[in-house]
XYZ file of N, CA, C and O in Angstrom:
592
model
N 72.451 111.115 123.159
C 73.262 112.110 122.505
C 72.400 113.294 122.151
O 71.262 113.145 121.771
N 72.980 114.413 122.245
C 72.259 115.619 121.927
C 72.918 116.296 120.741
O 74.114 116.204 120.537
N 72.088 117.005 119.968
C 72.558 117.613 118.744
C 73.179 118.975 118.939
O 73.067 119.602 119.985
N 73.829 119.399 117.882
C 74.427 120.715 117.830
C 73.933 121.381 116.563
O 73.817 120.745 115.526
N 73.671 122.655 116.640
C 73.157 123.412 115.507
C 74.070 124.602 115.280
O 74.371 125.352 116.218
N 74.537 124.761 114.030
C 75.351 125.901 113.653
C 74.543 126.702 112.649
O 74.110 126.172 111.626
N 74.335 127.979 112.940
C 73.535 128.848 112.083
C 74.477 129.681 111.223
O 75.361 130.366 111.745
N 74.297 129.600 109.912
C 75.097 130.399 108.985
C 74.190 131.450 108.371
O 73.316 131.140 107.568
N 74.403 132.697 108.768
C 73.577 133.794 108.264
C 74.152 134.287 106.941
O 75.361 134.446 106.793
N 73.283 134.520 105.979
C 73.687 135.062 104.683
C 72.970 136.389 104.493
O 71.834 136.575 104.943
N 73.633 137.296 103.794
C 73.079 138.631 103.557
C 73.003 139.383 104.876
O 73.471 138.920 105.911
N 72.405 140.540 104.861
C 72.321 141.330 106.085
C 73.654 141.957 106.432
O 74.642 141.814 105.726
N 73.661 142.622 107.557
C 74.850 143.338 108.007
C 75.311 142.778 109.344
O 74.531 142.675 110.287
N 76.572 142.406 109.396
C 77.130 141.913 110.645
C 77.271 143.060 111.628
O 77.377 144.203 111.203
N 77.279 142.812 112.910
C 77.171 141.519 113.583
C 75.717 141.056 113.683
O 74.789 141.847 113.608
N 75.595 139.739 113.869
C 74.277 139.127 113.996
C 74.030 138.727 115.449
O 74.953 138.441 116.187
N 72.770 138.669 115.817
C 72.354 138.084 117.092
C 71.498 136.871 116.773
O 70.645 136.921 115.881
N 71.729 135.791 117.496
C 71.038 134.525 117.259
C 70.214 134.163 118.482
O 70.694 134.229 119.609
N 68.971 133.764 118.236
C 68.086 133.343 119.316
C 67.528 131.970 118.965
O 67.088 131.750 117.845
N 67.540 131.074 119.922
C 66.996 129.730 119.724
C 65.841 129.531 120.688
O 66.000 129.716 121.899
N 64.698 129.185 120.148
C 63.520 128.837 120.950
C 63.156 129.918 121.979
O 62.775 129.616 123.109
N 63.308 131.195 121.606
C 62.907 132.291 122.467
C 63.834 132.558 123.640
O 63.495 133.317 124.539
N 65.006 131.941 123.642
C 65.945 132.155 124.732
C 66.644 133.508 124.553
O 66.371 134.239 123.615
N 67.557 133.821 125.408
C 68.288 135.091 125.352
C 69.148 135.123 124.083
O 69.867 134.157 123.794
N 69.108 136.227 123.321
C 69.942 136.340 122.119
C 71.427 136.254 122.463
O 71.858 136.688 123.530
N 72.182 135.690 121.518
C 73.619 135.548 121.720
C 74.351 135.884 120.436
O 73.787 135.790 119.350
N 75.616 136.251 120.552
C 76.410 136.584 119.370
C 77.005 135.339 118.727
O 77.337 135.351 117.544
N 77.115 134.258 119.483
C 77.655 133.009 118.942
C 76.583 132.298 118.125
O 75.423 132.224 118.527
N 76.984 131.738 116.982
C 76.032 131.076 116.088
C 75.934 129.572 116.313
O 75.360 128.859 115.494
N 76.452 129.080 117.416
C 76.437 127.649 117.713
C 75.556 127.396 118.931
O 75.686 128.068 119.950
N 74.674 126.410 118.809
C 73.826 125.972 119.918
C 74.130 124.501 120.155
O 74.061 123.692 119.231
N 74.452 124.152 121.397
C 74.875 122.789 121.723
C 73.882 122.126 122.662
O 73.059 122.780 123.289
N 74.010 120.821 122.768
C 73.210 120.003 123.688
C 71.717 120.158 123.445
O 70.928 120.305 124.374
N 71.321 120.110 122.185
C 69.913 120.253 121.826
C 69.244 118.888 121.781
O 69.795 117.934 121.245
N 68.069 118.831 122.312
C 67.287 117.603 122.236
C 66.627 117.503 120.872
O 66.436 118.502 120.188
N 66.274 116.306 120.493
C 65.540 116.108 119.248
C 64.225 116.853 119.318
O 63.641 117.008 120.383
N 63.756 117.324 118.176
C 62.476 118.018 118.114
C 62.564 119.260 117.262
O 63.581 119.549 116.632
N 61.485 120.015 117.255
C 61.385 121.223 116.455
C 61.987 122.404 117.215
O 61.670 122.634 118.375
N 62.861 123.148 116.536
C 63.505 124.322 117.124
C 63.293 125.504 116.195
O 63.288 125.361 114.980
N 63.179 126.686 116.795
C 62.982 127.903 116.023
C 64.210 128.805 116.214
O 64.591 129.121 117.339
N 64.833 129.186 115.087
C 66.016 130.034 115.107
C 65.628 131.405 114.573
O 65.009 131.515 113.512
N 66.015 132.432 115.301
C 65.701 133.808 114.950
C 67.023 134.559 114.848
O 67.840 134.518 115.775
N 67.281 135.217 113.695
C 68.529 135.951 113.470
C 68.192 137.423 113.227
O 67.318 137.739 112.430
N 68.902 138.295 113.919
C 68.744 139.736 113.744
C 70.096 140.327 113.360
O 71.107 140.023 114.009
N 70.115 141.153 112.302
C 71.380 141.770 111.908
C 71.530 143.145 112.544
O 70.661 143.601 113.297
N 72.645 143.825 112.238
C 72.968 145.119 112.858
C 71.946 146.194 112.529
O 71.799 147.167 113.282
N 71.201 146.046 111.422
C 70.195 147.030 111.015
C 68.806 146.710 111.555
O 67.847 147.400 111.223
N 68.704 145.645 112.337
C 67.411 145.264 112.889
C 66.575 144.398 111.962
O 65.406 144.124 112.250
N 67.160 143.968 110.841
C 66.446 143.049 109.935
C 66.433 141.656 110.555
O 67.418 141.230 111.160
N 65.316 140.944 110.384
C 65.133 139.643 111.031
C 64.906 138.538 110.016
O 64.351 138.761 108.946
N 65.311 137.356 110.397
C 65.003 136.140 109.646
C 64.670 135.067 110.674
O 65.228 135.027 111.772
N 63.737 134.205 110.318
C 63.328 133.137 111.232
C 63.196 131.850 110.433
O 62.771 131.861 109.274
N 63.597 130.762 111.040
C 63.488 129.460 110.394
C 63.221 128.408 111.475
O 63.698 128.516 112.600
N 62.430 127.406 111.103
C 62.185 126.268 111.996
C 63.005 125.089 111.498
O 63.053 124.817 110.301
N 63.635 124.408 112.432
C 64.504 123.276 112.098
C 64.103 122.092 112.958
O 63.965 122.211 114.182
N 63.931 120.953 112.315
C 63.606 119.711 113.019
C 64.888 118.916 113.223
O 65.550 118.539 112.261
N 65.263 118.702 114.470
C 66.403 117.848 114.785
C 65.861 116.501 115.210
O 65.048 116.415 116.122
N 66.312 115.483 114.529
C 65.860 114.145 114.884
C 67.064 113.243 114.944
O 67.820 113.122 113.994
N 67.252 112.656 116.079
C 68.360 111.745 116.251
C 67.846 110.425 116.779
O 67.207 110.368 117.818
N 68.115 109.394 116.019
C 67.780 108.051 116.493
C 68.673 107.689 117.675
O 68.374 106.826 118.459
N 69.814 108.349 117.749
C 70.812 107.956 118.724
C 70.749 108.786 119.993
O 71.745 109.245 120.504
N 69.549 108.978 120.500
C 69.402 109.659 121.789
C 69.734 108.663 122.889
O 68.877 108.188 123.625
N 71.005 108.329 122.976
C 71.509 107.363 123.947
C 72.278 108.139 125.009
O 73.120 108.978 124.683
N 71.993 107.868 126.271
C 72.719 108.507 127.366
C 73.399 107.411 128.172
O 72.735 106.535 128.729
N 74.707 107.489 128.211
C 75.486 106.486 128.925
C 75.936 107.085 130.248
O 76.729 108.025 130.284
N 75.414 106.553 131.320
C 75.760 107.012 132.660
C 77.199 106.596 132.958
O 77.542 105.430 132.781
N 78.039 107.511 133.436
C 79.451 107.186 133.629
C 79.769 106.354 134.872
O 80.874 105.874 135.028
N 78.803 106.190 135.765
C 79.052 105.405 136.975
C 77.739 104.833 137.497
O 76.661 105.272 137.123
N 77.850 103.846 138.355
C 76.693 103.345 139.091
C 77.164 102.748 140.399
O 78.350 102.492 140.596
N 76.206 102.589 141.334
C 76.527 102.177 142.696
C 75.611 101.028 143.120
O 74.616 101.249 143.804
N 75.953 99.806 142.728
C 75.086 98.670 143.071
C 75.208 98.251 144.537
O 75.770 97.208 144.866
N 74.668 99.084 145.424
C 74.754 98.795 146.858
C 73.386 98.478 147.473
O 73.225 98.542 148.677
N 72.416 98.200 146.599
C 71.071 97.787 147.003
C 70.335 98.836 147.840
O 69.515 98.491 148.691
N 70.607 100.115 147.573
C 69.858 101.165 148.258
C 68.659 101.635 147.432
O 67.957 102.556 147.818
N 68.447 101.002 146.283
C 67.317 101.337 145.427
C 67.585 102.495 144.488
O 66.717 102.875 143.708
N 68.768 103.044 144.522
C 69.123 104.166 143.650
C 70.390 103.829 142.868
O 71.431 103.540 143.469
N 70.282 103.838 141.549
C 71.452 103.636 140.692
C 72.110 102.270 140.906
O 73.326 102.144 140.837
N 71.294 101.249 141.192
C 71.825 99.915 141.479
C 72.196 99.120 140.227
O 72.864 98.095 140.335
N 71.736 99.567 139.073
C 72.064 98.913 137.807
C 72.649 99.946 136.864
O 72.311 101.121 136.933
N 73.510 99.469 135.977
C 74.016 100.340 134.929
C 73.043 100.241 133.767
O 73.031 99.287 133.009
N 72.170 101.249 133.682
C 71.165 101.300 132.631
C 71.577 102.335 131.592
O 72.088 103.403 131.939
N 71.308 102.026 130.340
C 71.615 102.921 129.237
C 70.307 103.554 128.795
O 69.428 102.869 128.263
N 70.174 104.844 129.033
C 68.948 105.555 128.671
C 68.841 105.613 127.145
O 69.785 105.996 126.462
N 67.700 105.186 126.622
C 67.452 105.218 125.188
C 67.762 103.912 124.477
O 67.440 103.758 123.304
N 68.374 102.960 125.152
C 68.723 101.686 124.502
C 67.475 100.893 124.150
O 67.514 100.009 123.307
N 66.340 101.238 124.781
C 65.086 100.541 124.477
C 64.674 100.728 123.014
O 63.920 99.927 122.478
N 65.191 101.767 122.344
C 64.924 101.961 120.915
C 65.700 100.958 120.062
O 65.443 100.823 118.881
N 66.664 100.301 120.680
C 67.526 99.347 119.993
C 67.562 98.033 120.778
O 68.605 97.645 121.300
N 66.425 97.338 120.891
C 66.357 96.165 121.766
C 67.284 95.020 121.358
O 67.662 94.216 122.205
N 67.672 94.949 120.088
C 68.560 93.878 119.639
C 70.037 94.245 119.735
O 70.897 93.491 119.300
N 70.328 95.400 120.291
C 71.718 95.814 120.465
C 72.420 94.879 121.433
O 71.802 94.338 122.354
N 73.714 94.719 121.234
C 74.516 93.853 122.093
C 75.409 94.736 122.960
O 76.120 95.602 122.458
N 75.353 94.507 124.258
C 76.158 95.249 125.217
C 77.125 94.267 125.866
O 76.715 93.218 126.370
N 78.406 94.628 125.844
C 79.437 93.793 126.462
C 80.185 94.621 127.488
O 80.515 95.769 127.236
N 80.457 94.014 128.646
C 81.199 94.663 129.723
C 82.474 93.852 129.970
O 82.421 92.630 130.125
N 83.599 94.578 130.029
C 84.911 93.953 130.241
C 85.575 94.536 131.480
O 85.356 95.694 131.825
N 86.436 93.730 132.109
C 87.232 94.263 133.209
C 88.489 94.913 132.641
O 88.712 94.935 131.434
N 89.338 95.441 133.519
C 90.533 96.171 133.071
C 91.537 95.302 132.319
O 92.421 95.818 131.639
N 91.409 94.004 132.437
C 92.325 93.100 131.752
C 91.757 92.576 130.433
O 92.371 91.745 129.779
N 90.565 93.047 130.083
C 89.950 92.646 128.819
C 89.100 91.396 128.909
O 88.648 90.883 127.882
N 88.847 90.913 130.102
C 88.015 89.723 130.265
C 86.552 90.113 130.145
O 86.080 91.030 130.820
N 85.816 89.409 129.282
C 84.389 89.647 129.120
C 83.658 89.162 130.372
O 83.736 87.994 130.740
N 82.962 90.095 131.033
C 82.230 89.756 132.256
C 80.773 89.437 131.968
O 80.193 88.562 132.608
N 80.169 90.158 131.043
C 78.759 89.955 130.734
C 78.478 90.437 129.327
O 79.093 91.384 128.845
N 77.538 89.756 128.702
C 77.038 90.143 127.381
C 75.529 90.053 127.461
O 74.986 89.033 127.899
N 74.853 91.134 127.089
C 73.395 91.119 127.141
C 72.837 92.008 126.039
O 73.587 92.670 125.315
N 71.530 92.002 125.897
C 70.867 92.752 124.833
C 70.217 94.022 125.387
O 69.935 94.122 126.580
N 69.950 94.950 124.495
C 69.305 96.198 124.868
C 67.941 96.004 125.492
O 67.467 96.851 126.251
N 67.294 94.894 125.192
C 65.975 94.610 125.769
C 66.066 94.028 127.179
O 65.067 93.942 127.882
N 67.270 93.650 127.597
C 67.470 93.081 128.934
C 67.637 94.195 129.965
O 67.875 95.347 129.626
N 67.540 93.813 131.245
C 67.831 94.769 132.308
C 69.304 95.134 132.264
O 70.137 94.363 131.803
N 69.635 96.299 132.782
C 71.030 96.733 132.817
C 71.883 95.855 133.716
O 71.388 94.987 134.434
N 73.178 96.111 133.690
C 74.141 95.314 134.447
C 74.020 95.614 135.939
O 73.968 96.760 136.363
N 74.004 94.548 136.740
C 73.861 94.694 138.191
C 75.199 94.711 138.922
O 75.247 94.739 140.154
N 76.311 94.695 138.187
C 77.625 94.742 138.820
C 78.120 93.407 139.316
O 78.998 93.356 140.191
N 77.570 92.329 138.742
C 77.988 90.984 139.156
C 78.619 90.232 137.986
O 78.317 90.479 136.825
N 79.481 89.298 138.336
C 80.067 88.360 137.380
C 79.873 86.971 137.963
O 80.294 86.706 139.102
N 79.202 86.106 137.217
C 78.876 84.748 137.667
C 78.156 84.771 139.022
O 78.431 83.960 139.906
N 77.279 85.764 139.196
C 76.469 85.858 140.406
C 77.162 86.479 141.601
O 76.569 86.592 142.670
N 78.409 86.878 141.452
C 79.148 87.475 142.560
C 79.467 88.933 142.247
O 79.845 89.258 141.123
N 79.349 89.812 143.230
C 79.651 91.233 143.008
C 81.109 91.447 142.628
O 82.011 90.855 143.225
N 81.320 92.276 141.619
C 82.692 92.641 141.251
C 83.103 93.847 142.103
O 82.254 94.574 142.610
N 84.403 94.064 142.281
C 84.847 95.158 143.151
C 84.701 96.541 142.500
O 84.537 96.670 141.289
N 84.809 97.561 143.337
C 84.860 98.940 142.852
C 86.033 99.052 141.889
O 87.152 98.661 142.216
N 85.733 99.589 140.695
C 86.780 99.705 139.671
C 86.171 100.339 138.435
O 84.961 100.578 138.382
N 86.999 100.573 137.449
C 86.516 100.990 136.142
C 86.326 99.751 135.284
O 87.127 98.806 135.355
N 85.271 99.770 134.478
C 84.945 98.675 133.572
C 84.684 99.274 132.198
O 84.262 100.415 132.080
N 84.953 98.498 131.178
C 84.820 98.981 129.809
C 83.623 98.350 129.133
O 83.305 97.190 129.392
N 82.967 99.135 128.281
C 81.797 98.642 127.562
C 81.992 98.796 126.064
O 82.721 99.664 125.595
N 81.325 97.912 125.340
C 81.190 97.994 123.888
C 79.713 97.782 123.605
O 79.138 96.780 124.021
N 79.103 98.750 122.932
C 77.684 98.653 122.594
C 77.574 98.622 121.076
O 77.976 99.574 120.403
N 77.070 97.530 120.555
C 76.837 97.397 119.114
C 75.373 97.730 118.878
O 74.491 96.933 119.184
N 75.108 98.940 118.372
C 73.734 99.392 118.171
C 73.117 98.672 116.985
O 73.607 98.782 115.859
N 72.044 97.942 117.250
C 71.356 97.166 116.219
C 70.821 98.080 115.124
O 70.380 99.193 115.379
N 70.873 97.587 113.890
C 70.334 98.269 112.711
C 71.018 99.599 112.407
O 70.451 100.451 111.734
N 72.178 99.794 112.942
C 73.014 100.942 112.589
C 74.417 100.376 112.408
O 74.680 99.228 112.730
N 75.285 101.144 111.918
C 76.684 100.715 111.841
C 77.486 101.411 112.924
O 78.638 101.754 112.725
N 76.859 101.616 114.086
C 77.486 102.347 115.179
C 77.923 101.398 116.282
O 77.188 100.493 116.670
N 79.117 101.637 116.761
C 79.636 100.935 117.929
C 80.081 102.006 118.911
O 80.875 102.888 118.566
N 79.550 101.948 120.115
C 79.897 102.897 121.164
C 80.828 102.201 122.148
O 80.542 101.091 122.599
N 81.927 102.863 122.478
C 82.901 102.291 123.404
C 83.246 103.322 124.462
O 83.230 104.518 124.197
N 83.557 102.839 125.644
C 83.964 103.733 126.711
C 84.122 102.970 128.004
O 84.174 101.741 128.007
N 84.200 103.710 129.087
C 84.327 103.049 130.383
C 83.349 103.654 131.379
O 82.883 104.772 131.215
N 83.048 102.865 132.376
C 82.159 103.267 133.457
C 82.860 102.950 134.773
O 83.760 102.102 134.828
N 82.435 103.610 135.815
C 82.978 103.341 137.141
C 81.894 102.701 137.986
O 80.778 103.186 138.045
N 82.250 101.585 138.590
C 81.369 100.913 139.534
C 81.918 101.212 140.916
O 83.092 100.994 141.186
N 81.064 101.765 141.777
C 81.485 102.089 143.131
C 80.549 101.412 144.123
O 79.346 101.588 144.055
N 81.104 100.690 145.020
C 80.310 100.004 146.045
C 80.347 100.762 147.348
O 81.214 101.495 147.672
């Protein structure tokens, strides 16, 4: 997950220009899809007055859930891996079929799902996941597409 930053300028004269991390100035005060880390915000008002502030964004939940995978043994995208789940090794991941049948349950420390149920490949379809993030009160739910 990536953060969002909303800058609220006080004092000065509108309109304001906002710059994040030396990028191109913009009139919108919202910055989206920010990675965790230190960011520098620079605000310029209509009179050329400037303000600068450093902001540390830290998210424990830098989890990226890939929406599909292709377990066709070509060495690319053969498992459904959750990027960042290694920070939560005791998390429980459950995969269900469209009828609600639990196909697999595994932990964040385990390898991702290989697209099999009881050792046999499941067909191309959408599957649903529930991720119980360990040591948080967060449950992530959604669906993924398996394509063979």
